[in-house]
Amino acid sequence: MKKGYLNTCLFITLFLFIIQTGETHGQNTSLPAKESTPEESEDSLRQVRAGVKIMTRYRADSILLRWAPDRAGAWQWGNRTGWHIERAEIDAENGFDPATFQRVTSAPIKLASAKQWEAVPDLETENRYVAVAAQCALGQPVNVGTDIVSRSEDAASRFGFALLAADLSSLAANLLGLRWVDRSVEPGKQYVYKIYPAGPTPGYPIDTAYAVSNTFQDMIPAPVSLSKVEIGDQLIQLYWSRSAFQPLYSAYWIERSDMENGPFQKLTELPFLPMLSNTIEEPSDLMAYSDSTIQNYKKYWYRIVGITPFGDDGSPSTAVEAIGRDRTPPPAPIKVSTRHLGGTRVEIRWEMPPCNEPYHLFVGRTDKYNFSAEALHTDPLAAETRVYTDENASLVAPNYYVVSAVDTAGNAAFSLIEYGDIRDTFPPAPPQGLYAACDTNGLVRISWNKSPERDIKGYLLFFANAADHAFGTLSNEFIQDTFFLDTMNLLVLTE
């Protein structure tokens, strides 16, 4: 296999991986470099026990096994030593005896040789993930420094992309020595498997992994169920649970059809990989995919097909219907102005920016700034209208006006609020219900009815010693309430 050819395949595939991952990020996307020794990986910087994760699945007449080390250093040791697999049968009554474990292969499951990798066809199309796996396992360095940090980052990058390729391609998993099929099982049996490095790993302990499987029935993962669908302007967004389906699937195919029963077409050339960002402290439990290639007001049906860690497709989800709708309002009216025409009449004028879609206009009024305005008319105004007269403006309350443009889909855009200045030349009506009473101590209680006008600033109270005398004010400020307390000298001859 040519090194340059592998590097080119990897660059193209990784670039496609990145553009299919949606809006969230967080994977190390540095290109793989030459193989580092396990001692140079970040895991060997501290003495830790690495582990191996194993999954099994019964299908037809065999049990599939997929495993992966949990650290880059363990993966590199596994590439050197290979892996031993042992199996024991579990008795329904007595369990199993650890002494009955037997190896199920005559030789360790190992990383394929360069010659085996070179024999794989169609590395740029059907087997592109094999090209990724080959570069990760056998490729030469690409702009990697000689310091330990750079080599550790390179090892982690190779490790991550190798496991991803193994999840998406059973052939890649086989060649990486991370997959095996047990075809010697019997129906109705239960087995326990264990897997461990086939040779010593000095200074780097790796725990043995165990897994239980049975041959009672095919283990098919549940299909994806969509949590919600959001409709946008030439946009459909699909959401499904991360916690429910991430343990079952490594990636997804998003499929769409113009008809409820299909045929369905994949929306992307590569599987969709929902990633998490390391900068998000509390990531959402929902994975999301956005389809921005739709036409508004056209029906579409969507379904999702998960790709299992065994490299095969799960059952498709139930198809859901979605229709994109216009969510873009027309431009907002501008340069709104008002003019008092006298009495309760106020003229409102405005201008409109150019607009290529049909729309109509409404004029609204409110007596509180930044509160919802009530339309002054029932029938909409034509798009070419630029002036409207409010015949019933309030003489006692503020008049704030707003002009809105509304398209045929109900999307609205609002102008800035404009104050309608009315010259108030009308005084309030005289207060009614004036009443006064004096007690034996000379305390006078005076009250009157509240005036109906909304723009009352306050009341002035006048007094005189006789009805034909000149009246003077009792207070220097407006009285805000409808009662007043005063005192008088009882030793006088006048009322």
CSV table of C-alpha atoms in Angstrom, one decimal:
chain,number,residue,atom,x,y,z
A,1,MET,CA,0.0,0.0,0.0
A,2,LYS,CA,1.4,3.3,-1.0
A,3,LYS,CA,2.0,5.7,2.0
A,4,GLY,CA,1.0,8.8,0.0
A,5,TYR,CA,-2.2,7.1,-1.1
A,6,LEU,CA,-3.1,6.2,2.5
A,7,ASN,CA,-2.4,9.8,3.6
A,8,THR,CA,-4.6,11.2,0.8
A,9,CYS,CA,-7.5,8.8,1.7
A,10,LEU,CA,-7.2,9.7,5.3
A,11,PHE,CA,-7.2,13.5,4.7
A,12,ILE,CA,-10.3,13.3,2.5
A,13,THR,CA,-12.2,11.0,4.9
A,14,LEU,CA,-11.3,13.0,8.0
A,15,PHE,CA,-12.4,16.2,6.3
A,16,LEU,CA,-15.8,14.6,5.5
A,17,PHE,CA,-16.0,13.3,9.1
A,18,ILE,CA,-15.7,16.9,10.4
A,19,ILE,CA,-18.2,18.5,8.1
A,20,GLN,CA,-20.8,15.8,8.9
A,21,THR,CA,-20.7,16.2,12.7
A,22,GLY,CA,-23.2,19.1,12.9
A,23,GLU,CA,-22.9,22.1,15.2
A,24,THR,CA,-21.1,20.6,18.2
A,25,HIS,CA,-17.3,19.9,18.2
A,26,GLY,CA,-14.7,18.4,20.6
A,27,GLN,CA,-12.9,15.6,18.8
A,28,ASN,CA,-9.2,15.9,18.3
A,29,THR,CA,-8.9,16.4,14.6
A,30,SER,CA,-5.1,16.5,14.2
A,31,LEU,CA,-3.9,14.1,11.5
A,32,PRO,CA,-2.3,10.9,12.5
A,33,ALA,CA,1.4,10.6,12.6
A,34,LYS,CA,3.9,7.8,12.9
A,35,GLU,CA,3.4,5.1,15.5
A,36,SER,CA,4.5,6.0,19.0
A,37,THR,CA,5.6,3.4,21.5
A,38,PRO,CA,3.2,2.6,24.3
A,39,GLU,CA,5.7,4.2,26.8
A,40,GLU,CA,5.4,7.5,24.9
A,41,SER,CA,1.6,7.7,25.0
A,42,GLU,CA,-0.1,9.9,27.6
A,43,ASP,CA,-1.2,6.8,29.5
A,44,SER,CA,2.4,5.8,30.3
A,45,LEU,CA,3.1,9.1,31.9
A,46,ARG,CA,1.4,7.7,35.0
A,47,GLN,CA,1.1,4.1,36.3
A,48,VAL,CA,-2.5,3.2,35.7
A,49,ARG,CA,-4.3,0.0,34.9
A,50,ALA,CA,-5.8,0.1,31.4
A,51,GLY,CA,-9.0,-1.8,30.6
A,52,VAL,CA,-10.8,-3.4,27.7
A,53,LYS,CA,-14.4,-2.9,26.8
A,54,ILE,CA,-16.2,-5.8,25.1
A,55,MET,CA,-19.6,-6.2,23.5
A,56,THR,CA,-21.3,-9.3,22.2
A,57,ARG,CA,-24.3,-9.9,20.0
A,58,TYR,CA,-26.0,-13.2,18.9
A,59,ARG,CA,-27.0,-13.3,15.3
A,60,ALA,CA,-28.3,-16.3,13.4
A,61,ASP,CA,-25.8,-19.1,14.2
A,62,SER,CA,-22.9,-17.1,15.6
A,63,ILE,CA,-21.9,-14.6,18.4
A,64,LEU,CA,-20.1,-11.5,17.3
A,65,LEU,CA,-17.5,-10.0,19.6
A,66,ARG,CA,-16.2,-6.5,19.5
A,67,TRP,CA,-13.8,-5.1,21.9
A,68,ALA,CA,-11.6,-2.0,22.4
A,69,PRO,CA,-9.0,-0.9,24.9
A,70,ASP,CA,-9.9,2.2,26.9
A,71,ARG,CA,-6.5,3.8,26.5
A,72,ALA,CA,-4.2,4.6,23.6
A,73,GLY,CA,-1.3,2.8,25.3
A,74,ALA,CA,-3.3,-0.4,25.7
A,75,TRP,CA,-4.3,-0.2,22.0
A,76,GLN,CA,-0.6,0.0,21.0
A,77,TRP,CA,0.3,-2.9,23.2
A,78,GLY,CA,-2.6,-4.9,21.7
A,79,ASN,CA,-1.3,-4.1,18.2
A,80,ARG,CA,2.0,-5.7,19.3
A,81,THR,CA,0.8,-8.8,21.2
A,82,GLY,CA,-2.6,-9.5,19.8
A,83,TRP,CA,-5.5,-10.7,21.9
A,84,HIS,CA,-6.5,-14.1,23.3
A,85,ILE,CA,-10.2,-15.0,23.6
A,86,GLU,CA,-11.4,-17.8,25.9
A,87,ARG,CA,-14.9,-19.1,26.3
A,88,ALA,CA,-16.7,-21.1,29.0
A,89,GLU,CA,-20.3,-22.5,28.9
A,90,ILE,CA,-22.6,-21.4,31.7
A,91,ASP,CA,-24.8,-24.2,33.2
A,92,ALA,CA,-28.3,-23.1,33.9
A,93,GLU,CA,-28.2,-24.7,37.4
A,94,ASN,CA,-24.6,-24.6,38.4
A,95,GLY,CA,-23.2,-21.5,36.7
A,96,PHE,CA,-19.8,-22.0,35.2
A,97,ASP,CA,-16.4,-23.2,36.4
A,98,PRO,CA,-13.6,-20.8,35.7
A,99,ALA,CA,-11.4,-23.8,35.1
A,100,THR,CA,-13.4,-24.6,32.0
A,101,PHE,CA,-12.3,-21.6,30.1
A,102,GLN,CA,-10.8,-22.6,26.8
A,103,ARG,CA,-9.2,-20.6,24.0
A,104,VAL,CA,-11.5,-20.5,20.9
A,105,THR,CA,-8.7,-19.6,18.4
A,106,SER,CA,-5.5,-21.3,17.6
A,107,ALA,CA,-3.6,-18.1,17.4
A,108,PRO,CA,-4.1,-14.6,18.9
A,109,ILE,CA,-6.4,-12.1,17.1
A,110,LYS,CA,-3.9,-9.6,15.8
A,111,LEU,CA,-3.5,-6.5,13.8
A,112,ALA,CA,-3.4,-7.3,10.1
A,113,SER,CA,-0.2,-7.2,8.2
A,114,ALA,CA,0.6,-4.5,5.6
A,115,LYS,CA,0.0,-7.0,2.9
A,116,GLN,CA,-3.5,-7.8,4.1
A,117,TRP,CA,-4.3,-4.0,4.2
A,118,GLU,CA,-3.0,-3.5,0.7
A,119,ALA,CA,-5.3,-6.3,-0.6
A,120,VAL,CA,-8.5,-4.3,0.3
A,121,PRO,CA,-10.2,-2.8,-2.7
A,122,ASP,CA,-12.2,0.5,-3.1
A,123,LEU,CA,-10.4,2.4,-0.3
A,124,GLU,CA,-11.8,5.7,-1.6
A,125,THR,CA,-15.4,4.6,-1.7
A,126,GLU,CA,-16.9,1.6,0.0
A,127,ASN,CA,-14.0,0.8,2.2
A,128,ARG,CA,-12.9,4.4,3.1
A,129,TYR,CA,-13.0,3.5,6.8
A,130,VAL,CA,-10.4,0.8,6.2
A,131,ALA,CA,-8.1,3.5,4.8
A,132,VAL,CA,-8.6,5.5,8.0
A,133,ALA,CA,-7.9,2.5,10.1
A,134,ALA,CA,-4.7,1.6,8.1
A,135,GLN,CA,-3.3,5.1,8.4
A,136,CYS,CA,-4.0,5.1,12.2
A,137,ALA,CA,-2.3,1.7,12.7
A,138,LEU,CA,0.5,1.8,10.1
A,139,GLY,CA,0.8,5.3,8.7
A,140,GLN,CA,3.7,7.6,8.7
A,141,PRO,CA,3.9,10.8,10.8
A,142,VAL,CA,2.3,14.0,9.4
A,143,ASN,CA,3.8,17.2,11.0
A,144,VAL,CA,4.3,15.7,14.4
A,145,GLY,CA,7.0,17.0,16.7
A,146,THR,CA,9.6,14.9,18.5
A,147,ASP,CA,8.6,16.0,22.0
A,148,ILE,CA,6.7,13.7,24.2
A,149,VAL,CA,3.6,15.9,24.3
A,150,SER,CA,3.3,15.9,20.5
A,151,ARG,CA,3.8,12.2,20.3
A,152,SER,CA,1.3,11.6,23.0
A,153,GLU,CA,-1.3,13.7,21.2
A,154,ASP,CA,-0.6,11.8,18.0
A,155,ALA,CA,-1.1,8.5,19.8
A,156,ALA,CA,-4.4,9.6,21.2
A,157,SER,CA,-5.5,10.9,17.8
A,158,ARG,CA,-4.7,7.6,16.0
A,159,PHE,CA,-6.4,5.7,18.8
A,160,GLY,CA,-9.6,7.7,18.6
A,161,PHE,CA,-10.0,7.5,14.8
A,162,ALA,CA,-9.0,3.8,14.7
A,163,LEU,CA,-11.9,3.0,17.1
A,164,LEU,CA,-14.3,5.2,15.1
A,165,ALA,CA,-13.3,3.4,11.9
A,166,ALA,CA,-13.8,0.0,13.6
A,167,ASP,CA,-17.3,1.1,14.8
A,168,LEU,CA,-18.3,2.1,11.3
A,169,SER,CA,-16.8,-0.8,9.3
A,170,SER,CA,-16.7,-4.5,10.3
A,171,LEU,CA,-13.9,-5.0,7.9
A,172,ALA,CA,-11.8,-2.3,9.5
A,173,ALA,CA,-12.5,-3.8,12.9
A,174,ASN,CA,-11.4,-7.2,11.7
A,175,LEU,CA,-8.1,-5.8,10.2
A,176,LEU,CA,-7.5,-3.9,13.4
A,177,GLY,CA,-7.8,-7.1,15.4
A,178,LEU,CA,-10.8,-5.8,17.4
A,179,ARG,CA,-13.5,-8.1,16.1
A,180,TRP,CA,-14.1,-11.8,16.0
A,181,VAL,CA,-17.0,-14.1,15.1
A,182,ASP,CA,-17.6,-17.3,17.2
A,183,ARG,CA,-19.3,-19.7,14.8
A,184,SER,CA,-19.0,-22.8,17.0
A,185,VAL,CA,-21.8,-21.9,19.4
A,186,GLU,CA,-24.9,-24.0,19.9
A,187,PRO,CA,-28.5,-22.8,20.1
A,188,GLY,CA,-30.0,-22.3,23.5
A,189,LYS,CA,-26.7,-22.0,25.3
A,190,GLN,CA,-25.2,-19.3,27.5
A,191,TYR,CA,-21.5,-18.5,27.3
A,192,VAL,CA,-19.0,-16.2,29.1
A,193,TYR,CA,-16.0,-14.8,27.2
A,194,LYS,CA,-12.8,-13.3,28.4
A,195,ILE,CA,-10.3,-11.4,26.4
A,196,TYR,CA,-6.8,-10.3,27.4
A,197,PRO,CA,-3.4,-9.4,25.7
A,198,ALA,CA,-1.7,-12.4,24.1
A,199,GLY,CA,1.7,-11.4,25.4
A,200,PRO,CA,3.3,-9.5,28.3
A,201,THR,CA,2.9,-5.8,28.6
A,202,PRO,CA,5.8,-4.8,31.0
A,203,GLY,CA,5.1,-1.7,33.0
A,204,TYR,CA,1.6,-1.3,31.5
A,205,PRO,CA,-0.9,-3.6,33.2
A,206,ILE,CA,-4.1,-4.3,31.2
A,207,ASP,CA,-7.1,-5.8,32.9
A,208,THR,CA,-8.9,-8.9,31.5
A,209,ALA,CA,-12.4,-8.2,30.0
A,210,TYR,CA,-15.4,-10.5,30.5
A,211,ALA,CA,-18.8,-10.6,28.7
A,212,VAL,CA,-21.8,-12.9,28.9
A,213,SER,CA,-23.8,-13.8,25.8
A,214,ASN,CA,-26.5,-16.4,24.9
A,215,THR,CA,-27.9,-18.0,21.8
A,216,PHE,CA,-31.6,-17.8,22.8
A,217,GLN,CA,-32.6,-15.2,20.2
A,218,ASP,CA,-31.1,-12.6,18.0
A,219,MET,CA,-30.1,-9.4,19.9
A,220,ILE,CA,-31.3,-6.6,17.8
A,221,PRO,CA,-31.0,-3.1,19.3
A,222,ALA,CA,-34.1,-1.0,19.5
A,223,PRO,CA,-34.7,1.5,16.7
A,224,VAL,CA,-34.1,5.2,17.3
A,225,SER,CA,-37.2,7.1,18.4
A,226,LEU,CA,-37.4,10.8,17.7
A,227,SER,CA,-38.0,13.0,20.8
A,228,LYS,CA,-39.2,16.1,18.9
A,229,VAL,CA,-39.2,17.8,15.5
A,230,GLU,CA,-38.8,21.5,15.1
A,231,ILE,CA,-40.0,23.4,12.0
A,232,GLY,CA,-38.2,26.4,10.7
A,233,ASP,CA,-37.9,28.5,7.5
A,234,GLN,CA,-36.5,26.0,5.0
A,235,LEU,CA,-35.3,24.1,8.0
A,236,ILE,CA,-36.3,20.9,9.8
A,237,GLN,CA,-34.5,19.9,13.0
A,238,LEU,CA,-34.7,16.4,14.4
A,239,TYR,CA,-33.9,15.5,18.0
A,240,TRP,CA,-33.4,12.2,19.8
A,241,SER,CA,-32.1,11.0,23.1
A,242,ARG,CA,-28.3,10.8,23.7
A,243,SER,CA,-28.5,8.7,26.9
A,244,ALA,CA,-31.0,6.2,25.4
A,245,PHE,CA,-29.2,5.5,22.1
A,246,GLN,CA,-25.5,6.4,22.5
A,247,PRO,CA,-24.9,3.0,24.2
A,248,LEU,CA,-26.5,1.2,21.2
A,249,TYR,CA,-25.2,3.2,18.2
A,250,SER,CA,-22.0,4.9,17.2
A,251,ALA,CA,-23.3,6.9,14.3
A,252,TYR,CA,-26.5,7.5,12.3
A,253,TRP,CA,-27.9,7.6,8.8
A,254,ILE,CA,-30.5,10.4,8.4
A,255,GLU,CA,-33.0,9.5,5.7
A,256,ARG,CA,-35.7,11.5,3.9
A,257,SER,CA,-38.5,10.7,1.5
A,258,ASP,CA,-41.2,12.7,-0.3
A,259,MET,CA,-43.7,9.9,0.4
A,260,GLU,CA,-44.7,8.4,3.7
A,261,ASN,CA,-43.8,4.8,2.7
A,262,GLY,CA,-40.6,5.7,0.9
A,263,PRO,CA,-38.3,5.2,-0.9
A,264,PHE,CA,-36.0,6.9,1.6
A,265,GLN,CA,-32.7,8.4,0.6
A,266,LYS,CA,-29.7,9.1,2.8
A,267,LEU,CA,-29.1,12.9,3.3
A,268,THR,CA,-25.4,12.6,3.7
A,269,GLU,CA,-22.6,10.6,2.0
A,270,LEU,CA,-21.1,9.8,5.4
A,271,PRO,CA,-22.8,8.8,8.7
A,272,PHE,CA,-23.8,11.6,11.0
A,273,LEU,CA,-21.6,11.7,14.1
A,274,PRO,CA,-23.2,13.7,17.0
A,275,MET,CA,-20.2,15.0,19.0
A,276,LEU,CA,-19.9,16.8,22.3
A,277,SER,CA,-18.0,20.0,23.0
A,278,ASN,CA,-15.5,20.0,25.8
A,279,THR,CA,-16.4,23.6,26.6
A,280,ILE,CA,-20.1,22.8,27.5
A,281,GLU,CA,-20.4,22.1,31.2
A,282,GLU,CA,-23.9,20.6,31.1
A,283,PRO,CA,-24.5,19.3,27.5
A,284,SER,CA,-28.0,18.6,26.4
A,285,ASP,CA,-29.3,15.0,26.4
A,286,LEU,CA,-30.7,15.5,22.9
A,287,MET,CA,-28.7,14.9,19.8
A,288,ALA,CA,-29.8,17.1,16.9
A,289,TYR,CA,-29.6,17.1,13.1
A,290,SER,CA,-30.6,20.0,10.9
A,291,ASP,CA,-31.9,19.6,7.3
A,292,SER,CA,-31.6,22.9,5.5
A,293,THR,CA,-32.1,21.5,2.0
A,294,ILE,CA,-35.9,21.5,2.0
A,295,GLN,CA,-38.6,23.6,0.3
A,296,ASN,CA,-41.2,25.4,2.4
A,297,TYR,CA,-44.7,24.0,2.5
A,298,LYS,CA,-43.7,20.7,1.0
A,299,LYS,CA,-44.2,17.5,3.0
A,300,TYR,CA,-41.2,15.4,3.9
A,301,TRP,CA,-40.9,12.2,5.9
A,302,TYR,CA,-37.8,11.5,8.0
A,303,ARG,CA,-36.4,8.4,9.7
A,304,ILE,CA,-33.1,7.6,11.5
A,305,VAL,CA,-31.0,4.4,11.1
A,306,GLY,CA,-28.4,3.8,13.8
A,307,ILE,CA,-25.0,2.2,13.0
A,308,THR,CA,-24.0,-0.3,15.8
A,309,PRO,CA,-20.5,-0.8,17.0
A,310,PHE,CA,-20.5,-4.0,15.0
A,311,GLY,CA,-20.5,-1.9,11.8
A,312,ASP,CA,-24.1,-2.8,10.7
A,313,ASP,CA,-27.3,-0.8,10.5
A,314,GLY,CA,-30.0,-1.1,13.1
A,315,SER,CA,-33.8,-1.0,12.3
A,316,PRO,CA,-35.1,2.3,11.0
A,317,SER,CA,-37.1,4.5,13.2
A,318,THR,CA,-40.8,5.2,12.6
A,319,ALA,CA,-41.0,7.9,9.9
A,320,VAL,CA,-42.2,11.3,11.0
A,321,GLU,CA,-43.8,14.0,8.8
A,322,ALA,CA,-42.5,17.6,8.7
A,323,ILE,CA,-43.2,20.6,6.6
A,324,GLY,CA,-41.0,23.7,6.5
A,325,ARG,CA,-42.8,27.0,6.9
A,326,ASP,CA,-42.0,30.6,6.1
A,327,ARG,CA,-40.6,32.2,9.3
A,328,THR,CA,-39.1,35.3,7.7
A,329,PRO,CA,-41.1,38.5,8.3
A,330,PRO,CA,-41.2,41.4,5.8
A,331,PRO,CA,-39.1,44.5,6.6
A,332,ALA,CA,-40.3,46.6,9.4
A,333,PRO,CA,-41.9,50.0,8.7
A,334,ILE,CA,-39.5,53.0,9.3
A,335,LYS,CA,-39.6,56.7,9.9
A,336,VAL,CA,-42.9,56.7,11.8
A,337,SER,CA,-44.2,60.2,12.6
A,338,THR,CA,-47.3,61.6,14.2
A,339,ARG,CA,-49.2,64.9,13.9
A,340,HIS,CA,-52.1,66.2,16.0
A,341,LEU,CA,-54.9,67.3,13.7
A,342,GLY,CA,-57.0,68.7,16.5
A,343,GLY,CA,-59.4,67.2,19.0
A,344,THR,CA,-59.0,63.4,19.2
A,345,ARG,CA,-57.6,63.1,15.6
A,346,VAL,CA,-53.9,62.1,15.2
A,347,GLU,CA,-52.3,61.4,11.8
A,348,ILE,CA,-49.6,58.6,11.6
A,349,ARG,CA,-47.2,58.4,8.7
A,350,TRP,CA,-44.4,55.9,7.8
A,351,GLU,CA,-42.2,54.6,5.1
A,352,MET,CA,-41.5,51.0,4.0
A,353,PRO,CA,-38.2,49.5,2.7
A,354,PRO,CA,-38.4,47.5,-0.5
A,355,CYS,CA,-40.1,44.1,-0.2
A,356,ASN,CA,-40.6,41.4,-2.8
A,357,GLU,CA,-43.3,39.4,-1.0
A,358,PRO,CA,-47.0,40.3,-0.4
A,359,TYR,CA,-47.8,41.8,3.0
A,360,HIS,CA,-50.3,44.1,4.6
A,361,LEU,CA,-50.2,46.7,7.4
A,362,PHE,CA,-51.7,47.4,10.8
A,363,VAL,CA,-51.5,50.5,13.0
A,364,GLY,CA,-51.7,49.9,16.8
A,365,ARG,CA,-51.9,52.2,19.8
A,366,THR,CA,-51.1,51.7,23.5
A,367,ASP,CA,-51.0,54.0,26.5
A,368,LYS,CA,-47.9,52.4,28.0
A,369,TYR,CA,-44.5,52.4,26.3
A,370,ASN,CA,-43.2,49.0,25.2
A,371,PHE,CA,-46.6,47.3,26.0
A,372,SER,CA,-48.5,45.4,23.4
A,373,ALA,CA,-50.5,47.7,21.1
A,374,GLU,CA,-54.1,47.1,20.1
A,375,ALA,CA,-54.9,47.4,16.4
A,376,LEU,CA,-57.0,50.5,15.6
A,377,HIS,CA,-58.8,48.8,12.7
A,378,THR,CA,-60.1,45.4,11.9
A,379,ASP,CA,-59.4,45.2,8.1
A,380,PRO,CA,-55.7,45.3,7.2
A,381,LEU,CA,-54.3,48.3,5.3
A,382,ALA,CA,-52.9,47.7,1.8
A,383,ALA,CA,-49.2,47.4,1.4
A,384,GLU,CA,-49.0,50.8,-0.5
A,385,THR,CA,-50.6,52.7,2.4
A,386,ARG,CA,-48.4,55.2,4.1
A,387,VAL,CA,-50.7,57.3,6.2
A,388,TYR,CA,-53.5,56.5,8.7
A,389,THR,CA,-55.6,58.8,10.9
A,390,ASP,CA,-56.6,57.8,14.4
A,391,GLU,CA,-60.0,59.4,15.0
A,392,ASN,CA,-60.3,58.5,18.7
A,393,ALA,CA,-56.9,59.3,20.3
A,394,SER,CA,-57.1,59.7,24.0
A,395,LEU,CA,-57.1,63.2,25.4
A,396,VAL,CA,-56.2,62.1,28.9
A,397,ALA,CA,-53.8,59.1,28.5
A,398,PRO,CA,-50.6,58.9,26.5
A,399,ASN,CA,-50.9,57.8,22.9
A,400,TYR,CA,-48.0,55.5,21.7
A,401,TYR,CA,-48.3,54.2,18.1
A,402,VAL,CA,-46.6,51.3,16.3
A,403,VAL,CA,-47.0,50.2,12.6
A,404,SER,CA,-46.6,46.5,11.8
A,405,ALA,CA,-46.0,44.7,8.4
A,406,VAL,CA,-47.5,41.2,8.3
A,407,ASP,CA,-46.9,38.7,5.5
A,408,THR,CA,-49.3,36.0,4.2
A,409,ALA,CA,-47.7,33.4,6.6
A,410,GLY,CA,-48.5,35.6,9.6
A,411,ASN,CA,-44.9,36.7,10.2
A,412,ALA,CA,-44.9,40.3,11.6
A,413,ALA,CA,-42.3,43.1,11.8
A,414,PHE,CA,-42.9,46.1,14.0
A,415,SER,CA,-41.7,49.7,13.7
A,416,LEU,CA,-40.2,51.6,16.5
A,417,ILE,CA,-42.8,53.2,18.9
A,418,GLU,CA,-43.7,56.8,18.2
A,419,TYR,CA,-45.4,59.1,20.7
A,420,GLY,CA,-48.5,61.0,19.6
A,421,ASP,CA,-48.3,64.5,21.1
A,422,ILE,CA,-51.7,65.9,21.7
A,423,ARG,CA,-52.2,69.5,22.9
A,424,ASP,CA,-54.6,69.2,25.8
A,425,THR,CA,-56.7,72.4,26.0
A,426,PHE,CA,-59.6,70.8,27.9
A,427,PRO,CA,-59.8,71.2,31.7
A,428,PRO,CA,-61.2,68.4,33.9
A,429,ALA,CA,-64.8,68.7,35.1
A,430,PRO,CA,-65.3,70.4,38.5
A,431,PRO,CA,-65.1,67.9,41.4
A,432,GLN,CA,-68.4,66.7,42.7
A,433,GLY,CA,-69.7,65.6,46.2
A,434,LEU,CA,-67.8,68.2,48.3
A,435,TYR,CA,-68.5,67.5,52.0
A,436,ALA,CA,-67.1,69.0,55.2
A,437,ALA,CA,-67.7,68.3,58.9
A,438,CYS,CA,-66.2,69.8,62.0
A,439,ASP,CA,-66.1,68.1,65.4
A,440,THR,CA,-66.1,69.6,68.9
A,441,ASN,CA,-62.4,69.9,68.9
A,442,GLY,CA,-62.3,72.1,65.8
A,443,LEU,CA,-61.0,69.3,63.4
A,444,VAL,CA,-62.5,69.7,60.0
A,445,ARG,CA,-62.8,66.6,57.7
A,446,ILE,CA,-63.3,67.6,54.0
A,447,SER,CA,-63.9,65.0,51.2
A,448,TRP,CA,-65.1,64.9,47.6
A,449,ASN,CA,-65.6,62.4,44.8
A,450,LYS,CA,-62.8,61.1,42.6
A,451,SER,CA,-62.8,62.8,39.2
A,452,PRO,CA,-63.3,60.5,36.2
A,453,GLU,CA,-60.5,62.0,34.1
A,454,ARG,CA,-57.3,59.8,33.8
A,455,ASP,CA,-54.9,62.7,33.6
A,456,ILE,CA,-55.8,64.3,36.9
A,457,LYS,CA,-52.6,65.7,38.4
A,458,GLY,CA,-54.2,66.6,41.8
A,459,TYR,CA,-56.6,68.9,43.6
A,460,LEU,CA,-56.4,72.4,45.0
A,461,LEU,CA,-58.6,73.2,48.0
A,462,PHE,CA,-59.8,76.8,48.6
A,463,PHE,CA,-61.3,78.4,51.7
A,464,ALA,CA,-62.8,81.7,52.9
A,465,ASN,CA,-64.4,83.0,56.2
A,466,ALA,CA,-67.6,84.0,54.4
A,467,ALA,CA,-69.2,83.0,51.1
A,468,ASP,CA,-68.7,86.5,49.7
A,469,HIS,CA,-65.1,86.7,50.7
A,470,ALA,CA,-62.1,86.0,48.5
A,471,PHE,CA,-61.0,82.3,48.6
A,472,GLY,CA,-57.4,81.3,49.2
A,473,THR,CA,-55.7,77.9,49.0
A,474,LEU,CA,-55.2,75.6,52.0
A,475,SER,CA,-52.1,73.9,50.6
A,476,ASN,CA,-49.2,75.0,48.4
A,477,GLU,CA,-49.1,71.6,46.6
A,478,PHE,CA,-51.6,69.5,44.7
A,479,ILE,CA,-53.6,67.1,46.9
A,480,GLN,CA,-53.3,63.6,45.6
A,481,ASP,CA,-56.2,62.1,47.5
A,482,THR,CA,-59.9,62.9,47.9
A,483,PHE,CA,-59.9,64.1,51.5
A,484,PHE,CA,-58.2,66.8,53.5
A,485,LEU,CA,-57.9,67.5,57.3
A,486,ASP,CA,-58.0,71.1,58.6
A,487,THR,CA,-58.6,72.8,61.9
A,488,MET,CA,-60.6,75.9,62.8
A,489,ASN,CA,-61.1,78.2,65.8
A,490,LEU,CA,-64.5,77.5,67.4
A,491,LEU,CA,-64.6,80.9,69.2
A,492,VAL,CA,-65.6,82.8,66.0
A,493,LEU,CA,-68.9,84.4,65.0
A,494,THR,CA,-68.7,83.3,61.3
A,495,GLU,CA,-69.3,79.8,59.8
